[in-house]
């Protein structure tokens, strides 16, 4: 081979190498650029928190019922298959994060659940209530969902506010077993409230688990917490319910007792509602048992009668101050979680 031909071949090889390196460099720059916009930021001034999410997911705010808010964060690609808002009992093929600043009156998912595993506790930038927060497990012990209760939330959250997250499960199935015999039951006959056990089967979509973990890890609250607010005198610190207790089972007629600051009363009454998933099932009033024109606590009682329920499960008692002025800034409310039973 002559020198001229050899030089031509060397030049071609070098050029090809430079082109390859340039393509690698361009790909690297593209990846860096993609990573730099990988997270979007959602900020709620109303509820004093922020959260990051990937560009192929979307946050959306929904108002339901009586001033109840649900913030959904979900993959854009699944929007057409979603019946919004996403709450707790949704299609197992969906992945999403839902934030409930005002709480939400429904039972938690059936099936195996337990305390958050140690590695999941490290996800959060805020302190969580480890006694109330839960992880939900498939039969193979993989986590498919989280129920996260912050130990301190922004002042404009209800004390029953929480975060729920679910990762999609492929090949999903669910089975129920009788609490006494262990015999498998049809799901229509299954009643976890009386002890029947439910087991979920399938394979969690790990990519979505990773995304959800990153979203949860990014949640940040502002410093004005419910704890601080209660020290200075909040709505929830102005009313005390002695009967029923939180999360207790209730049936009609329901006897209610408690105490509230005099400012909650007008003409010696406060308002009481029983709600489930934003729908009001019954209303009554709590009547003061003494002089209500005071700044001190006043004992009150009420009897709430509601029709026999066809759908049992979690609900809420909502206590509101009598506010004849109609001015929104003077409204006060307190929500007590309860469980409906026949």
Tab-separated table of C-alpha atoms in Angstrom:
chain	number	residue	atom	x	y	z
A	1	UNK	CA	0.000	0.000	0.000
A	2	UNK	CA	1.446	3.366	-1.023
A	3	UNK	CA	1.872	6.234	1.419
A	4	UNK	CA	-0.858	8.361	-0.176
A	5	UNK	CA	-3.519	5.631	0.153
A	6	UNK	CA	-2.427	4.905	3.731
A	7	UNK	CA	-2.838	8.591	4.673
A	8	UNK	CA	-6.298	8.657	3.114
A	9	UNK	CA	-7.392	5.608	5.153
A	10	UNK	CA	-5.989	7.081	8.384
A	11	UNK	CA	-7.847	10.348	7.703
A	12	UNK	CA	-11.132	8.476	7.161
A	13	UNK	CA	-10.697	6.499	10.416
A	14	UNK	CA	-9.869	9.616	12.402
A	15	UNK	CA	-12.845	11.463	10.932
A	16	UNK	CA	-15.161	8.565	11.785
A	17	UNK	CA	-13.826	8.512	15.337
A	18	UNK	CA	-14.360	12.250	15.757
A	19	UNK	CA	-17.886	11.933	14.393
A	20	UNK	CA	-18.626	9.075	16.804
A	21	UNK	CA	-17.206	11.052	19.715
A	22	UNK	CA	-19.214	14.099	18.680
A	23	UNK	CA	-22.403	12.032	18.579
A	24	UNK	CA	-21.650	10.659	22.039
A	25	UNK	CA	-20.993	14.169	23.256
A	26	UNK	CA	-24.250	15.412	21.732
A	27	UNK	CA	-26.147	12.533	23.350
A	28	UNK	CA	-24.556	13.344	26.685
A	29	UNK	CA	-25.575	16.982	26.357
A	30	UNK	CA	-29.101	15.881	25.467
A	31	UNK	CA	-29.251	13.706	28.576
A	32	UNK	CA	-27.965	16.527	30.744
A	33	UNK	CA	-30.556	18.848	29.265
A	34	UNK	CA	-33.281	16.264	29.837
A	35	UNK	CA	-32.212	15.740	33.444
A	36	UNK	CA	-32.187	19.463	34.063
A	37	UNK	CA	-35.927	19.647	33.272
A	38	UNK	CA	-36.795	16.241	34.714
A	39	UNK	CA	-38.700	17.717	37.632
A	40	UNK	CA	-41.497	20.266	37.584
A	41	UNK	CA	-42.656	22.014	40.735
A	42	UNK	CA	-46.207	22.423	42.022
A	43	UNK	CA	-46.819	24.966	44.798
A	44	UNK	CA	-50.060	25.300	46.749
A	45	UNK	CA	-50.226	28.679	48.468
A	46	UNK	CA	-53.639	27.761	49.862
A	47	UNK	CA	-52.338	24.665	51.626
A	48	UNK	CA	-48.733	25.779	52.169
A	49	UNK	CA	-46.810	22.951	50.523
A	50	UNK	CA	-44.811	22.211	47.391
A	51	UNK	CA	-44.055	19.002	45.507
A	52	UNK	CA	-41.946	18.004	42.508
A	53	UNK	CA	-43.130	15.726	39.712
A	54	UNK	CA	-41.711	14.438	36.396
A	55	UNK	CA	-42.697	16.138	33.113
A	56	UNK	CA	-44.793	13.175	31.968
A	57	UNK	CA	-46.947	13.437	35.118
A	58	UNK	CA	-49.461	16.171	35.896
A	59	UNK	CA	-50.861	17.804	39.062
A	60	UNK	CA	-54.536	18.770	39.199
A	61	UNK	CA	-56.703	20.276	41.955
A	62	UNK	CA	-60.304	19.191	42.529
A	63	UNK	CA	-62.943	20.710	44.819
A	64	UNK	CA	-65.629	18.289	45.994
A	65	UNK	CA	-68.403	18.365	48.554
A	66	UNK	CA	-68.274	20.930	51.313
A	67	UNK	CA	-64.969	22.737	50.708
A	68	UNK	CA	-63.066	19.471	50.360
A	69	UNK	CA	-59.942	19.532	48.208
A	70	UNK	CA	-58.059	16.678	46.528
A	71	UNK	CA	-54.775	17.253	44.704
A	72	UNK	CA	-53.994	14.489	42.192
A	73	UNK	CA	-50.591	13.867	40.587
A	74	UNK	CA	-50.773	11.255	37.833
A	75	UNK	CA	-49.150	10.114	34.547
A	76	UNK	CA	-50.484	12.160	31.627
A	77	UNK	CA	-50.675	8.992	29.516
A	78	UNK	CA	-53.378	7.535	31.793
A	79	UNK	CA	-55.665	10.593	31.883
A	80	UNK	CA	-58.220	9.124	29.446
A	81	UNK	CA	-58.746	6.083	31.684
A	82	UNK	CA	-59.214	8.032	34.933
A	83	UNK	CA	-62.494	8.973	36.599
A	84	UNK	CA	-61.376	12.062	38.484
A	85	UNK	CA	-60.697	12.851	41.241
A	86	UNK	CA	-58.434	9.994	42.240
A	87	UNK	CA	-59.202	9.115	45.845
A	88	UNK	CA	-58.286	5.836	47.547
A	89	UNK	CA	-60.238	2.960	46.002
A	90	UNK	CA	-59.141	3.200	42.379
A	91	UNK	CA	-58.317	0.836	39.519
A	92	UNK	CA	-55.250	-1.238	40.441
A	93	UNK	CA	-53.732	-0.474	37.038
A	94	UNK	CA	-53.317	3.225	37.881
A	95	UNK	CA	-50.350	4.940	39.505
A	96	UNK	CA	-50.912	8.246	41.288
A	97	UNK	CA	-50.330	10.388	44.353
A	98	UNK	CA	-53.305	12.081	46.024
A	99	UNK	CA	-53.048	14.773	48.685
A	100	UNK	CA	-56.013	15.371	51.020
A	101	UNK	CA	-55.427	18.563	53.067
A	102	UNK	CA	-58.960	18.369	54.550
A	103	UNK	CA	-58.951	14.616	55.111
A	104	UNK	CA	-61.348	12.250	53.342
A	105	UNK	CA	-64.138	10.128	54.761
A	106	UNK	CA	-63.725	6.571	53.495
A	107	UNK	CA	-62.299	3.265	54.677
A	108	UNK	CA	-58.706	2.385	53.848
A	109	UNK	CA	-57.936	-0.308	51.249
A	110	UNK	CA	-58.486	-3.862	52.396
A	111	UNK	CA	-55.672	-6.381	52.393
A	112	UNK	CA	-52.331	-6.724	54.119
A	113	UNK	CA	-51.016	-3.492	55.637
A	114	UNK	CA	-48.524	-2.522	58.277
A	115	UNK	CA	-46.041	0.031	59.493
A	116	UNK	CA	-43.833	1.697	56.918
A	117	UNK	CA	-40.624	-0.262	56.234
A	118	UNK	CA	-37.477	1.492	57.470
A	119	UNK	CA	-36.305	2.493	53.983
A	120	UNK	CA	-39.706	4.048	53.208
A	121	UNK	CA	-39.556	6.157	56.395
A	122	UNK	CA	-36.403	7.762	55.020
A	123	UNK	CA	-38.300	9.012	51.960
A	124	UNK	CA	-39.847	12.018	53.585
A	125	UNK	CA	-38.490	15.496	54.193
A	126	UNK	CA	-41.143	15.986	56.896
A	127	UNK	CA	-41.855	14.079	60.097
A	128	UNK	CA	-44.561	11.439	59.759
A	129	UNK	CA	-46.932	10.002	62.325
A	130	UNK	CA	-45.504	6.479	62.477
A	131	UNK	CA	-48.467	5.185	64.497
A	132	UNK	CA	-51.033	6.106	61.833
A	133	UNK	CA	-49.036	5.919	58.591
A	134	UNK	CA	-49.263	2.624	56.713
A	135	UNK	CA	-47.817	0.690	53.814
A	136	UNK	CA	-50.000	-1.716	51.809
A	137	UNK	CA	-48.559	-5.029	50.650
A	138	UNK	CA	-49.206	-7.613	47.969
A	139	UNK	CA	-49.094	-11.329	48.749
A	140	UNK	CA	-45.406	-11.322	47.734
A	141	UNK	CA	-44.707	-8.594	50.360
A	142	UNK	CA	-44.010	-5.880	47.756
A	143	UNK	CA	-45.398	-2.466	48.686
A	144	UNK	CA	-48.104	-1.184	46.335
A	145	UNK	CA	-49.389	1.822	48.301
A	146	UNK	CA	-48.823	4.312	51.117
A	147	UNK	CA	-51.094	6.113	53.579
A	148	UNK	CA	-48.985	8.953	54.955
A	149	UNK	CA	-50.056	11.031	57.956
A	150	UNK	CA	-47.730	13.977	58.680
A	151	UNK	CA	-47.023	14.527	62.370
A	152	UNK	CA	-47.358	18.288	61.800
A	153	UNK	CA	-49.065	19.928	58.839
A	154	UNK	CA	-49.589	23.517	57.696
A	155	UNK	CA	-52.088	25.474	59.742
A	156	UNK	CA	-54.666	25.539	56.957
A	157	UNK	CA	-54.792	21.730	56.773
A	158	UNK	CA	-57.319	19.731	58.754
A	159	UNK	CA	-55.785	17.700	61.538
A	160	UNK	CA	-57.017	14.683	59.538
A	161	UNK	CA	-55.091	15.611	56.368
A	162	UNK	CA	-53.017	12.878	54.719
A	163	UNK	CA	-51.301	11.706	51.525
A	164	UNK	CA	-52.201	8.520	49.655
A	165	UNK	CA	-50.076	6.970	46.907
A	166	UNK	CA	-50.605	3.936	44.732
A	167	UNK	CA	-48.361	2.167	42.208
A	168	UNK	CA	-49.927	0.241	39.331
A	169	UNK	CA	-50.044	-3.541	39.682
A	170	UNK	CA	-49.882	-5.849	36.654
A	171	UNK	CA	-51.778	-9.152	36.587
A	172	UNK	CA	-53.770	-7.972	39.578
A	173	UNK	CA	-56.182	-10.233	41.430
A	174	UNK	CA	-57.795	-10.163	44.845
A	175	UNK	CA	-59.153	-12.959	47.041
A	176	UNK	CA	-61.094	-13.036	50.293
A	177	UNK	CA	-61.078	-15.661	53.051
A	178	UNK	CA	-63.591	-16.247	55.828
A	179	UNK	CA	-62.368	-15.030	59.226
A	180	UNK	CA	-63.338	-18.275	61.012
A	181	UNK	CA	-63.005	-21.103	58.506
A	182	UNK	CA	-60.360	-19.689	56.167
A	183	UNK	CA	-62.565	-20.741	53.263
A	184	UNK	CA	-62.381	-18.560	50.172
A	185	UNK	CA	-65.382	-16.293	49.714
A	186	UNK	CA	-66.832	-14.502	46.742
A	187	UNK	CA	-65.816	-10.838	46.930
A	188	UNK	CA	-69.496	-9.873	47.097
A	189	UNK	CA	-69.718	-11.861	50.354
A	190	UNK	CA	-66.468	-10.488	51.789
A	191	UNK	CA	-66.658	-8.209	54.844
A	192	UNK	CA	-63.237	-7.061	56.105
A	193	UNK	CA	-64.964	-4.942	58.784
A	194	UNK	CA	-65.941	-8.137	60.643
A	195	UNK	CA	-62.573	-9.835	60.160
A	196	UNK	CA	-62.613	-11.513	56.750
A	197	UNK	CA	-59.091	-11.361	55.311
A	198	UNK	CA	-58.275	-9.958	51.885
A	199	UNK	CA	-55.127	-10.791	49.891
A	200	UNK	CA	-53.920	-8.932	46.812
A	201	UNK	CA	-51.810	-10.560	44.106
A	202	UNK	CA	-49.793	-9.238	41.161
A	203	UNK	CA	-46.571	-7.472	40.198
A	204	UNK	CA	-45.931	-3.839	41.079
A	205	UNK	CA	-44.673	-1.607	38.250
A	206	UNK	CA	-41.266	-0.794	39.728
A	207	UNK	CA	-40.647	2.223	37.496
A	208	UNK	CA	-43.779	3.843	38.903
A	209	UNK	CA	-42.730	2.941	42.448
A	210	UNK	CA	-39.480	4.818	41.836
A	211	UNK	CA	-41.363	7.846	40.490
A	212	UNK	CA	-43.823	7.861	43.378
A	213	UNK	CA	-41.008	7.619	45.913
A	214	UNK	CA	-39.332	10.648	44.323
A	215	UNK	CA	-42.589	12.601	44.423
A	216	UNK	CA	-43.183	11.776	48.087
A	217	UNK	CA	-39.581	12.600	48.924
A	218	UNK	CA	-40.014	16.075	47.414
A	219	UNK	CA	-43.069	17.135	49.451
A	220	UNK	CA	-42.194	20.150	51.603
A	221	UNK	CA	-44.399	21.983	54.091
A	222	UNK	CA	-44.045	25.569	55.146
A	223	UNK	CA	-43.210	26.160	58.795
A	224	UNK	CA	-46.621	27.326	59.996
A	225	UNK	CA	-47.842	23.986	61.312
A	226	UNK	CA	-51.044	22.903	62.990
A	227	UNK	CA	-49.042	22.413	66.191
A	228	UNK	CA	-47.993	26.059	66.184
A	229	UNK	CA	-51.501	27.194	65.318
A	230	UNK	CA	-53.094	25.239	68.117
A	231	UNK	CA	-50.743	26.827	70.633
A	232	UNK	CA	-52.052	30.244	69.622
A	233	UNK	CA	-55.701	29.091	69.562
A	234	UNK	CA	-57.035	27.427	66.407
A	235	UNK	CA	-60.505	26.284	65.371
A	236	UNK	CA	-59.596	22.693	66.261
A	237	UNK	CA	-58.425	23.833	69.681
A	238	UNK	CA	-61.773	25.537	70.360
A	239	UNK	CA	-63.940	22.410	70.220
A	240	UNK	CA	-63.568	19.080	72.014
A	241	UNK	CA	-65.709	16.052	71.118
A	242	UNK	CA	-66.051	13.540	73.946
A	243	UNK	CA	-68.538	11.222	72.210
A	244	UNK	CA	-68.083	9.558	69.759
A	245	UNK	CA	-64.330	9.011	69.765
A	246	UNK	CA	-62.299	9.364	66.539
A	247	UNK	CA	-62.550	6.364	64.183
A	248	UNK	CA	-65.236	4.691	66.292
A	249	UNK	CA	-68.155	2.825	64.707
A	250	UNK	CA	-71.434	4.728	64.710
A	251	UNK	CA	-75.078	3.919	63.986
A	252	UNK	CA	-78.372	5.788	64.182
A	253	UNK	CA	-79.473	7.360	66.478
A	254	UNK	CA	-76.065	8.778	67.394
A	255	UNK	CA	-75.616	10.604	70.697
A	256	UNK	CA	-72.983	13.353	70.499
A	257	UNK	CA	-71.436	15.265	73.403
A	258	UNK	CA	-68.646	17.779	73.635
A	259	UNK	CA	-67.493	21.273	74.500
A	260	UNK	CA	-66.934	24.336	72.338
A	261	UNK	CA	-65.920	27.928	72.941
A	262	UNK	CA	-68.878	30.307	73.218
A	263	UNK	CA	-67.933	31.950	69.919
A	264	UNK	CA	-69.054	28.779	68.101
A	265	UNK	CA	-72.673	29.250	69.196
A	266	UNK	CA	-75.491	31.473	68.005
A	267	UNK	CA	-78.835	31.246	69.764
A	268	UNK	CA	-77.245	28.416	71.779
A	269	UNK	CA	-76.640	26.029	68.858
A	270	UNK	CA	-73.822	24.824	66.614
A	271	UNK	CA	-74.220	22.829	63.394
A	272	UNK	CA	-73.447	19.122	62.925
A	273	UNK	CA	-73.339	17.154	59.655
A	274	UNK	CA	-72.622	13.519	58.819
A	275	UNK	CA	-70.772	13.261	55.506
A	276	UNK	CA	-69.399	10.426	53.382
A	277	UNK	CA	-67.175	11.118	50.355
A	278	UNK	CA	-68.377	14.715	50.311
A	279	UNK	CA	-72.102	13.864	50.427
A	280	UNK	CA	-74.166	15.020	53.416
A	281	UNK	CA	-76.166	12.104	54.871
A	282	UNK	CA	-77.784	13.935	57.797
A	283	UNK	CA	-77.805	17.236	59.714
A	284	UNK	CA	-78.653	18.314	63.221
A	285	UNK	CA	-77.652	20.959	65.776
A	286	UNK	CA	-75.744	20.737	69.014
A	287	UNK	CA	-77.482	22.586	71.841
A	288	UNK	CA	-75.570	24.450	74.539
A	289	UNK	CA	-76.190	23.294	78.116
A	290	UNK	CA	-75.481	26.632	79.704
A	291	UNK	CA	-74.731	30.268	79.049
A	292	UNK	CA	-73.269	30.352	75.546
A	293	UNK	CA	-72.477	34.071	75.553
A	294	UNK	CA	-69.004	33.552	76.977
A	295	UNK	CA	-65.399	33.119	75.865
A	296	UNK	CA	-65.104	29.906	77.880
A	297	UNK	CA	-65.962	26.347	76.873
A	298	UNK	CA	-69.651	25.433	76.831
A	299	UNK	CA	-70.973	21.872	77.108
A	300	UNK	CA	-73.283	20.782	74.298
A	301	UNK	CA	-75.087	17.673	73.121
A	302	UNK	CA	-76.844	16.515	69.970
A	303	UNK	CA	-78.742	13.535	68.618
A	304	UNK	CA	-78.117	12.686	64.975
A	305	UNK	CA	-80.616	10.452	63.191
A	306	UNK	CA	-79.670	9.152	59.780
A	307	UNK	CA	-81.135	6.536	57.428
A	308	UNK	CA	-79.820	2.983	57.361
A	309	UNK	CA	-76.676	3.012	55.276
A	310	UNK	CA	-76.234	0.735	52.277
A	311	UNK	CA	-72.499	1.482	52.095
A	312	UNK	CA	-70.589	1.108	55.328
A	313	UNK	CA	-67.085	2.391	55.935
A	314	UNK	CA	-65.311	5.598	56.815
A	315	UNK	CA	-67.219	8.858	57.070
A	316	UNK	CA	-66.890	12.095	59.006
A	317	UNK	CA	-68.808	14.256	61.457
A	318	UNK	CA	-68.367	17.912	60.555
A	319	UNK	CA	-68.967	20.487	63.291
A	320	UNK	CA	-69.441	24.101	62.197
A	321	UNK	CA	-69.987	27.287	64.138
A	322	UNK	CA	-73.334	29.047	63.729
A	323	UNK	CA	-72.462	31.971	61.498
A	324	UNK	CA	-75.544	34.129	60.819
A	325	UNK	CA	-73.382	36.784	59.145
A	326	UNK	CA	-72.572	34.427	56.267
A	327	UNK	CA	-69.049	35.880	56.120
A	328	UNK	CA	-66.555	33.243	55.037
A	329	UNK	CA	-63.767	34.659	57.187
A	330	UNK	CA	-65.865	33.993	60.303
A	331	UNK	CA	-66.512	30.331	59.513
A	332	UNK	CA	-65.040	27.643	61.768
A	333	UNK	CA	-65.179	23.892	61.377
A	334	UNK	CA	-63.884	20.674	62.870
A	335	UNK	CA	-63.964	17.178	61.320
A	336	UNK	CA	-64.111	13.932	63.308
A	337	UNK	CA	-63.454	10.680	61.383
A	338	UNK	CA	-65.923	7.871	62.108
A	339	UNK	CA	-66.910	4.487	60.667
A	340	UNK	CA	-70.485	3.791	59.530
A	341	UNK	CA	-72.031	0.442	60.336
A	342	UNK	CA	-75.521	-1.005	59.875
